[in-house]
PDB file of N, CA and C in Angstrom:
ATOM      1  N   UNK A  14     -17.405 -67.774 -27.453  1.00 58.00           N
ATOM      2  CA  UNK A  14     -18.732 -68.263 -27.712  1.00 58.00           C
ATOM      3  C   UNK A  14     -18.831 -69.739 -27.355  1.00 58.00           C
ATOM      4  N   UNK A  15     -17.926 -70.608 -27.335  1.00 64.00           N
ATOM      5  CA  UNK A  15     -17.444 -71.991 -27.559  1.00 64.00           C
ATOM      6  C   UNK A  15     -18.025 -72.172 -25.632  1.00 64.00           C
ATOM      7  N   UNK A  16     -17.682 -71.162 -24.746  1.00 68.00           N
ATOM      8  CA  UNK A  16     -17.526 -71.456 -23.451  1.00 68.00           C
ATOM      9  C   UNK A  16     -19.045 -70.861 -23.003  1.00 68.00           C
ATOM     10  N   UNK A  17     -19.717 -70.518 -23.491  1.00 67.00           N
ATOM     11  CA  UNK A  17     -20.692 -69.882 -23.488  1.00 67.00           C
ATOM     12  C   UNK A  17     -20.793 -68.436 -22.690  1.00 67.00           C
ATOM     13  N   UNK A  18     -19.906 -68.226 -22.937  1.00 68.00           N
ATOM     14  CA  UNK A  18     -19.301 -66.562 -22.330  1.00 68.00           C
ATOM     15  C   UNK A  18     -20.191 -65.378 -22.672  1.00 68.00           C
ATOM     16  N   UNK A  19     -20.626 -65.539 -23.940  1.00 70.00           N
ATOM     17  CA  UNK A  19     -21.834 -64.549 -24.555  1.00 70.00           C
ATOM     18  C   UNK A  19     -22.199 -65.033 -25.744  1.00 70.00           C
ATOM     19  N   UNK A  20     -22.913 -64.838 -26.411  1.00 78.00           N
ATOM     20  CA  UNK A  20     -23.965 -64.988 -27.301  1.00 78.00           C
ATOM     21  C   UNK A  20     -23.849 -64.070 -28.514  1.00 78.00           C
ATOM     22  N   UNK A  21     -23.708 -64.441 -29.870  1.00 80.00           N
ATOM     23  CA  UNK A  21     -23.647 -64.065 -31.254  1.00 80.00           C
ATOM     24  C   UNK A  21     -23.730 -64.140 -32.200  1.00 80.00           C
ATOM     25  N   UNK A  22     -25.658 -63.934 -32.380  1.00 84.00           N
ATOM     26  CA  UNK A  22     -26.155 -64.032 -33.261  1.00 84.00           C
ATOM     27  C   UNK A  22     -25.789 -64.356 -34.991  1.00 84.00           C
ATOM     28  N   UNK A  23     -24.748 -63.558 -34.763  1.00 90.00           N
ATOM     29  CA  UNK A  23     -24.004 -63.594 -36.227  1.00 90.00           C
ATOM     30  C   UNK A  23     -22.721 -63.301 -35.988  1.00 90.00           C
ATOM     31  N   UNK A  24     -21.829 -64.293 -35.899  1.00 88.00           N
ATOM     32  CA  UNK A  24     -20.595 -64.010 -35.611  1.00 88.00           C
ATOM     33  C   UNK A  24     -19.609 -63.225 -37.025  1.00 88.00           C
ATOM     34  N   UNK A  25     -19.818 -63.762 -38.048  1.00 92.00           N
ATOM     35  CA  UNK A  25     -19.548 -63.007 -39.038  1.00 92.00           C
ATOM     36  C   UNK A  25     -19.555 -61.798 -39.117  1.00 92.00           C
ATOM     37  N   UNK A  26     -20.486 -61.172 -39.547  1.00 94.00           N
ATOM     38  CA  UNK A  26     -20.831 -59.735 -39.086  1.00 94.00           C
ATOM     39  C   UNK A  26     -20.409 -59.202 -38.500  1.00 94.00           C
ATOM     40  N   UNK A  27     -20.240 -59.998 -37.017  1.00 93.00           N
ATOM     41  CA  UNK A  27     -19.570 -59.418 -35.824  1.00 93.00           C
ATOM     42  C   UNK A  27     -17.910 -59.358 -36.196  1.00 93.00           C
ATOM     43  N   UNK A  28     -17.365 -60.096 -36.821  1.00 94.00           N
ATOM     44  CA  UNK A  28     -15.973 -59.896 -37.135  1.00 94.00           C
ATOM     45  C   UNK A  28     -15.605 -58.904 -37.988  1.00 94.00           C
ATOM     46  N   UNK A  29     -16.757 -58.547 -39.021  1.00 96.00           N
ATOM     47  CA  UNK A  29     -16.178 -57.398 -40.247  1.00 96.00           C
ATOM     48  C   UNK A  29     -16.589 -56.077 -39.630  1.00 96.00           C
ATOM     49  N   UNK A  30     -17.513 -56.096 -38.578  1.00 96.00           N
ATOM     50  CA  UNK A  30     -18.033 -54.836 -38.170  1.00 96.00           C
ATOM     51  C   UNK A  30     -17.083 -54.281 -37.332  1.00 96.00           C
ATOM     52  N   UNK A  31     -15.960 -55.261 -36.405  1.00 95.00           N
ATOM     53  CA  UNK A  31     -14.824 -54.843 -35.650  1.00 95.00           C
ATOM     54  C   UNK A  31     -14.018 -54.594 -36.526  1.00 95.00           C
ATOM     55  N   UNK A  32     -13.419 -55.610 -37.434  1.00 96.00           N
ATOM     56  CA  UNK A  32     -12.812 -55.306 -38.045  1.00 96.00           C
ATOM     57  C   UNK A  32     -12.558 -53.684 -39.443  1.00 96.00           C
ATOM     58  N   UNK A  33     -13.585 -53.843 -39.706  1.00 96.00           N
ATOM     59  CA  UNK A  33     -13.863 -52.319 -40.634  1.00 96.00           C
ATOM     60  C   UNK A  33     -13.551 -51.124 -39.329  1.00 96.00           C
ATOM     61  N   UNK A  34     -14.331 -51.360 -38.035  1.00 95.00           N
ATOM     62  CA  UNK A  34     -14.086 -49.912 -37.361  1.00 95.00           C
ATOM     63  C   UNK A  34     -12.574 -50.087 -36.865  1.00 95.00           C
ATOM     64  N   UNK A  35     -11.861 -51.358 -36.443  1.00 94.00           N
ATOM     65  CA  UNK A  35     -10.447 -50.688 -36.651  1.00 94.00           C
ATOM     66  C   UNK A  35      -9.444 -50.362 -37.809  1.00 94.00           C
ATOM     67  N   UNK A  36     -10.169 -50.666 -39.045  1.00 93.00           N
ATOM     68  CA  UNK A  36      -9.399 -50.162 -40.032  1.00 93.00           C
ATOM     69  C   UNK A  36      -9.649 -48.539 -40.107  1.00 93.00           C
ATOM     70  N   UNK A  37     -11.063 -48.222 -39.651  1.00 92.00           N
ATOM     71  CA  UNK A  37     -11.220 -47.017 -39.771  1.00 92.00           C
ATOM     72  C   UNK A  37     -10.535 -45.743 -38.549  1.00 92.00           C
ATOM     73  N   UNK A  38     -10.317 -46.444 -37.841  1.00 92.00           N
ATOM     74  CA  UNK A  38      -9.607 -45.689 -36.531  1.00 92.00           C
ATOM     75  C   UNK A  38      -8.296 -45.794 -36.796  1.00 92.00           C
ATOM     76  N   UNK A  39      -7.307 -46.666 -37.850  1.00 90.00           N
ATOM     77  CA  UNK A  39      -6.011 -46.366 -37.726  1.00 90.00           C
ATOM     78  C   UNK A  39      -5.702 -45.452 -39.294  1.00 90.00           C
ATOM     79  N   UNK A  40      -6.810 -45.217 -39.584  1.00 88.00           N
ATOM     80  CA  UNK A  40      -6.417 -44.210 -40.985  1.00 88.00           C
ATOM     81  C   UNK A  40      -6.233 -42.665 -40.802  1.00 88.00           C
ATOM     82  N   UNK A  41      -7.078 -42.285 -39.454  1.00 86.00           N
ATOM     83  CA  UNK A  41      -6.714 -40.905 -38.794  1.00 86.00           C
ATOM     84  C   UNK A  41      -5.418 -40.720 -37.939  1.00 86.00           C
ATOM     85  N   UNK A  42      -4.599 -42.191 -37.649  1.00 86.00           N
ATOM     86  CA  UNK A  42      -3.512 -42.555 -37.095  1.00 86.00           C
ATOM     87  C   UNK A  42      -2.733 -42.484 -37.607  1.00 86.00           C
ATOM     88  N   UNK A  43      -2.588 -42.678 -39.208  1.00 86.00           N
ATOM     89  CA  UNK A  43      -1.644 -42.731 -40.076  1.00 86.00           C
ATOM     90  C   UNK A  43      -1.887 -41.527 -40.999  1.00 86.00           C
ATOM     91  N   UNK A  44      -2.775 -41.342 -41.581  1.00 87.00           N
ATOM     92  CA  UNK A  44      -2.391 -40.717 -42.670  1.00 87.00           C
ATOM     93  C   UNK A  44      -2.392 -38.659 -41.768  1.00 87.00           C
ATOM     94  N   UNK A  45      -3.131 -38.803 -40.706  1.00 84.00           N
ATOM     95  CA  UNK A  45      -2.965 -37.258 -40.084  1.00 84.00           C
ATOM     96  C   UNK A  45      -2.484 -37.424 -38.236  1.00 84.00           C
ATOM     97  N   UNK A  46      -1.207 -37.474 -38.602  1.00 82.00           N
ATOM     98  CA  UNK A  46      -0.871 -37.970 -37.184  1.00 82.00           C
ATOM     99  C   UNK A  46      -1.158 -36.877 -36.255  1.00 82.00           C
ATOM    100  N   UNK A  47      -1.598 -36.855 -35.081  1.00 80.00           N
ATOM    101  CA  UNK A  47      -2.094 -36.341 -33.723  1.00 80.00           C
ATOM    102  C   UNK A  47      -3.431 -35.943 -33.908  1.00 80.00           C
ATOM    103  N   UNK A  48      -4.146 -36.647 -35.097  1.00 85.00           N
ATOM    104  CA  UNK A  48      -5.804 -36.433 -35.254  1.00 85.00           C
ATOM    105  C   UNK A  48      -6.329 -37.406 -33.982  1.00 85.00           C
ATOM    106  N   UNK A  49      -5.700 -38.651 -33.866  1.00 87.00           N
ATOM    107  CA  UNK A  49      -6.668 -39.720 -32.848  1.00 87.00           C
ATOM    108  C   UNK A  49      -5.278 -39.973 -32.036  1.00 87.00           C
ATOM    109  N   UNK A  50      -5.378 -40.044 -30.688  1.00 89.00           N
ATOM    110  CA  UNK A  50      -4.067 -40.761 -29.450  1.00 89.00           C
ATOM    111  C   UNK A  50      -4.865 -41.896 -30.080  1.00 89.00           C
ATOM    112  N   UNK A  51      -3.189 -42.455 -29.454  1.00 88.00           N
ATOM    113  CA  UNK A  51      -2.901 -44.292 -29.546  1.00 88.00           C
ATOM    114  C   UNK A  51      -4.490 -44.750 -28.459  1.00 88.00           C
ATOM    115  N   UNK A  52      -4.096 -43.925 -27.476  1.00 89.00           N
ATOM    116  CA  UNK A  52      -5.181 -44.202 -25.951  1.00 89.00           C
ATOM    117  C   UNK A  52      -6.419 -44.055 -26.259  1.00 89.00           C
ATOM    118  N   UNK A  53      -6.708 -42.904 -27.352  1.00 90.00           N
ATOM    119  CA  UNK A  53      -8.159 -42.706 -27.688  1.00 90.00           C
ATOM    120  C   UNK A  53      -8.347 -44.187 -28.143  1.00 90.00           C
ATOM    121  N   UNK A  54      -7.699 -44.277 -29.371  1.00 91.00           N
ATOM    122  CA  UNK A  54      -8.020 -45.677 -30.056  1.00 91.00           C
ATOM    123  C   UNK A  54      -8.646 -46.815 -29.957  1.00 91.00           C
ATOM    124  N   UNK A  55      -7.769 -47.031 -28.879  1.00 91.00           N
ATOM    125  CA  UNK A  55      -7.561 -48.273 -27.949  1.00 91.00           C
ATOM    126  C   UNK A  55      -9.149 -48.451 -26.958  1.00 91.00           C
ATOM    127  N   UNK A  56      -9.383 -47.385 -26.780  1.00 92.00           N
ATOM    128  CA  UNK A  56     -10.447 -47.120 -25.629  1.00 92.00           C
ATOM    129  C   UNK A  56     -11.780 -47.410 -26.605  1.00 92.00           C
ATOM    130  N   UNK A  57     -12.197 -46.275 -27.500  1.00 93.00           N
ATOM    131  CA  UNK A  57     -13.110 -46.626 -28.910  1.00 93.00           C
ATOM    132  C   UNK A  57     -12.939 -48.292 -29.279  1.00 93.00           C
ATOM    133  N   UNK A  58     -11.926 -48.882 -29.682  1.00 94.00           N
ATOM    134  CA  UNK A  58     -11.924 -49.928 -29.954  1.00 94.00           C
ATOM    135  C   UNK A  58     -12.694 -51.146 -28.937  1.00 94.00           C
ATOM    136  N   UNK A  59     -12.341 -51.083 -27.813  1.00 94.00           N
ATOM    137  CA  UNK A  59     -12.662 -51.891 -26.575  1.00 94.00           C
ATOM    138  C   UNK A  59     -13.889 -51.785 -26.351  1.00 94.00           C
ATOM    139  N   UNK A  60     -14.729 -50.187 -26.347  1.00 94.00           N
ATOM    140  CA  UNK A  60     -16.234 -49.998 -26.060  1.00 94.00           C
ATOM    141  C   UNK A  60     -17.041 -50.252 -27.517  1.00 94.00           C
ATOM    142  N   UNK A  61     -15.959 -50.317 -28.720  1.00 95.00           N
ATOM    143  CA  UNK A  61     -17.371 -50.896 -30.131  1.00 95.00           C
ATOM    144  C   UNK A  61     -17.133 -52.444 -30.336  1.00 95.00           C
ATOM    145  N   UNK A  62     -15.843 -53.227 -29.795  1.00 94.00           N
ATOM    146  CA  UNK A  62     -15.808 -54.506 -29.607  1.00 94.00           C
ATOM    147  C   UNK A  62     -16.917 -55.047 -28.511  1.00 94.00           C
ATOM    148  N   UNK A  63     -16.808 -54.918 -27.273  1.00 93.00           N
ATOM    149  CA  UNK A  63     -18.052 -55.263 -26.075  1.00 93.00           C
ATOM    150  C   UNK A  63     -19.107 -54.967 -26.611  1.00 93.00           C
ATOM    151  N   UNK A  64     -19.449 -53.639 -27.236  1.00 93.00           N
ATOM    152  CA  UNK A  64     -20.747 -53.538 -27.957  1.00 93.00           C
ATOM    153  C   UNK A  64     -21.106 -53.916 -28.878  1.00 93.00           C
ATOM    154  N   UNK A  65     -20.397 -54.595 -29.957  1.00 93.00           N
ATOM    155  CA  UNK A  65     -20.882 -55.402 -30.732  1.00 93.00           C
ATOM    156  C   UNK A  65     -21.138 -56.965 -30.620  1.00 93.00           C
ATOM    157  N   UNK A  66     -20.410 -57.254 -29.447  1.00 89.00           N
ATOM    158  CA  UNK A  66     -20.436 -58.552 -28.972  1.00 89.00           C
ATOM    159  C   UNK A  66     -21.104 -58.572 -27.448  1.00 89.00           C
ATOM    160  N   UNK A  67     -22.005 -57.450 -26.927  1.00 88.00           N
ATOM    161  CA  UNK A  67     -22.979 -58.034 -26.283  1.00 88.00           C
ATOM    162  C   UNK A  67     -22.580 -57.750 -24.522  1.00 88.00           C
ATOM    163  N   UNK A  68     -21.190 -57.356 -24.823  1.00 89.00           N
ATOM    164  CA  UNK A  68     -20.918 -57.774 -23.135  1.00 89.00           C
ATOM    165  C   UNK A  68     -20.015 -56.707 -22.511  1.00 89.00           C
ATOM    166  N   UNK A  69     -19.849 -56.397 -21.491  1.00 90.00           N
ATOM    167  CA  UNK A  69     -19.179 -55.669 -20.516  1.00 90.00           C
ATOM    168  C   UNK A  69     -17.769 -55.432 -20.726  1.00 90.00           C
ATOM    169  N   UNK A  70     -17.246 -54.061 -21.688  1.00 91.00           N
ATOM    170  CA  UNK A  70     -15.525 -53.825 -21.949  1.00 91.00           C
ATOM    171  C   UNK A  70     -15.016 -54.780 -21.102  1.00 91.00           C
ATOM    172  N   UNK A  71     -15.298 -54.135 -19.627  1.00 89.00           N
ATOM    173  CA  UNK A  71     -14.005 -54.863 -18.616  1.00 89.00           C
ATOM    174  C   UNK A  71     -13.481 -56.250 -19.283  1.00 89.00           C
ATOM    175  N   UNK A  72     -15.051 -56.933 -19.571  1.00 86.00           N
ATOM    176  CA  UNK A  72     -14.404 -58.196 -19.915  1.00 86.00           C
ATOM    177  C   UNK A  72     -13.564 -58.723 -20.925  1.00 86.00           C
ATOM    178  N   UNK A  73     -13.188 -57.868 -21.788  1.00 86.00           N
ATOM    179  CA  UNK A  73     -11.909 -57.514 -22.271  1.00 86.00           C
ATOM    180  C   UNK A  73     -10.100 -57.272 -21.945  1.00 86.00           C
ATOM    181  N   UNK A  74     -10.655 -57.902 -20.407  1.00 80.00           N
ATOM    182  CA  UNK A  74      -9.022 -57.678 -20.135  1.00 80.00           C
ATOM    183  C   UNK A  74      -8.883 -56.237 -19.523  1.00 80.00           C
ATOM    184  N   UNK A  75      -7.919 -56.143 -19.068  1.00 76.00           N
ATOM    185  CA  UNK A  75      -7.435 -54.802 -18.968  1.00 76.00           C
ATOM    186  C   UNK A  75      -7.080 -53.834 -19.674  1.00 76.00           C
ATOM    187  N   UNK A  76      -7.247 -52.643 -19.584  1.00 70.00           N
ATOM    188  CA  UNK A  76      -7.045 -51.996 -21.238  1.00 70.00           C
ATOM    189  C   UNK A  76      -5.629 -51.043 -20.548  1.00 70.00           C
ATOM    190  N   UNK A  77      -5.072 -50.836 -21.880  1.00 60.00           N
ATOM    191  CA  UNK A  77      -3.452 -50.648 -21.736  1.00 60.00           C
ATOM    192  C   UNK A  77      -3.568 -48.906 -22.462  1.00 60.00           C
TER     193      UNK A  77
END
Protein backbone atom coordinates (compact mmCIF):
# COMPACT_ATOMS: atom_id res chain seq x y z
CA UNK A 1 0.00 0.00 0.00
CA UNK A 2 3.08 2.20 1.11
CA UNK A 3 4.21 1.96 -2.86
CA UNK A 4 0.96 2.61 -4.07
CA UNK A 5 0.59 -0.84 -5.58
CA UNK A 6 -3.23 -0.99 -4.69
CA UNK A 7 -5.59 0.55 -2.60
CA UNK A 8 -7.29 -0.51 0.94
CA UNK A 9 -9.92 0.91 2.12
CA UNK A 10 -9.63 -0.84 5.36
CA UNK A 11 -6.61 -2.53 5.81
CA UNK A 12 -7.63 -4.08 9.04
CA UNK A 13 -10.41 -5.92 7.94
CA UNK A 14 -8.45 -6.82 5.17
CA UNK A 15 -5.97 -8.65 7.48
CA UNK A 16 -8.63 -10.62 9.72
CA UNK A 17 -10.68 -11.48 6.66
CA UNK A 18 -7.35 -13.32 5.18
CA UNK A 19 -6.45 -14.24 8.07
CA UNK A 20 -9.83 -16.08 9.47
CA UNK A 21 -10.13 -17.76 5.78
CA UNK A 22 -6.72 -19.31 6.29
CA UNK A 23 -7.45 -20.47 9.60
CA UNK A 24 -10.45 -21.87 8.09
CA UNK A 25 -8.80 -23.80 5.19
CA UNK A 26 -6.16 -25.46 7.45
CA UNK A 27 -8.84 -27.04 9.85
CA UNK A 28 -10.09 -29.43 6.92
CA UNK A 29 -6.15 -29.98 6.61
CA UNK A 30 -5.74 -31.07 9.94
CA UNK A 31 -8.35 -32.31 11.66
CA UNK A 32 -9.75 -34.64 8.25
CA UNK A 33 -6.73 -35.24 6.29
CA UNK A 34 -7.29 -35.68 2.34
CA UNK A 35 -10.58 -33.43 2.78
CA UNK A 36 -8.54 -30.21 1.11
CA UNK A 37 -4.78 -30.83 -1.10
CA UNK A 38 -1.99 -28.72 0.17
CA UNK A 39 -2.45 -27.30 -3.82
CA UNK A 40 -6.14 -26.76 -3.37
CA UNK A 41 -5.26 -24.55 -0.41
CA UNK A 42 -2.72 -22.68 -1.61
CA UNK A 43 -4.68 -21.79 -4.84
CA UNK A 44 -8.14 -20.69 -2.63
CA UNK A 45 -5.81 -18.80 -0.53
CA UNK A 46 -4.05 -16.68 -3.40
CA UNK A 47 -7.59 -16.02 -5.31
CA UNK A 48 -9.43 -14.76 -1.61
CA UNK A 49 -6.08 -12.80 -0.79
CA UNK A 50 -6.06 -10.73 -4.51
CA UNK A 51 -9.72 -10.55 -3.91
CA UNK A 52 -9.80 -9.07 -0.91
CA UNK A 53 -7.09 -6.77 -1.66
CA UNK A 54 -8.31 -5.56 -4.98
CA UNK A 55 -5.76 -6.90 -7.41
CA UNK A 56 -4.66 -9.54 -9.89
CA UNK A 57 -3.46 -13.26 -8.01
CA UNK A 58 -0.53 -13.24 -10.45
CA UNK A 59 0.53 -10.38 -8.54
CA UNK A 60 1.18 -12.50 -5.83
CA UNK A 61 4.21 -14.04 -6.99
CA UNK A 62 4.24 -17.25 -8.35
CA UNK A 63 2.16 -19.80 -6.81
CA UNK A 64 3.94 -23.05 -5.70
Amino acid sequence: MERGEFHCPDAHAATWRITLFLDGLAVPMVARRGALRKDEAAAWMREHTAATLGIDARALGPGR
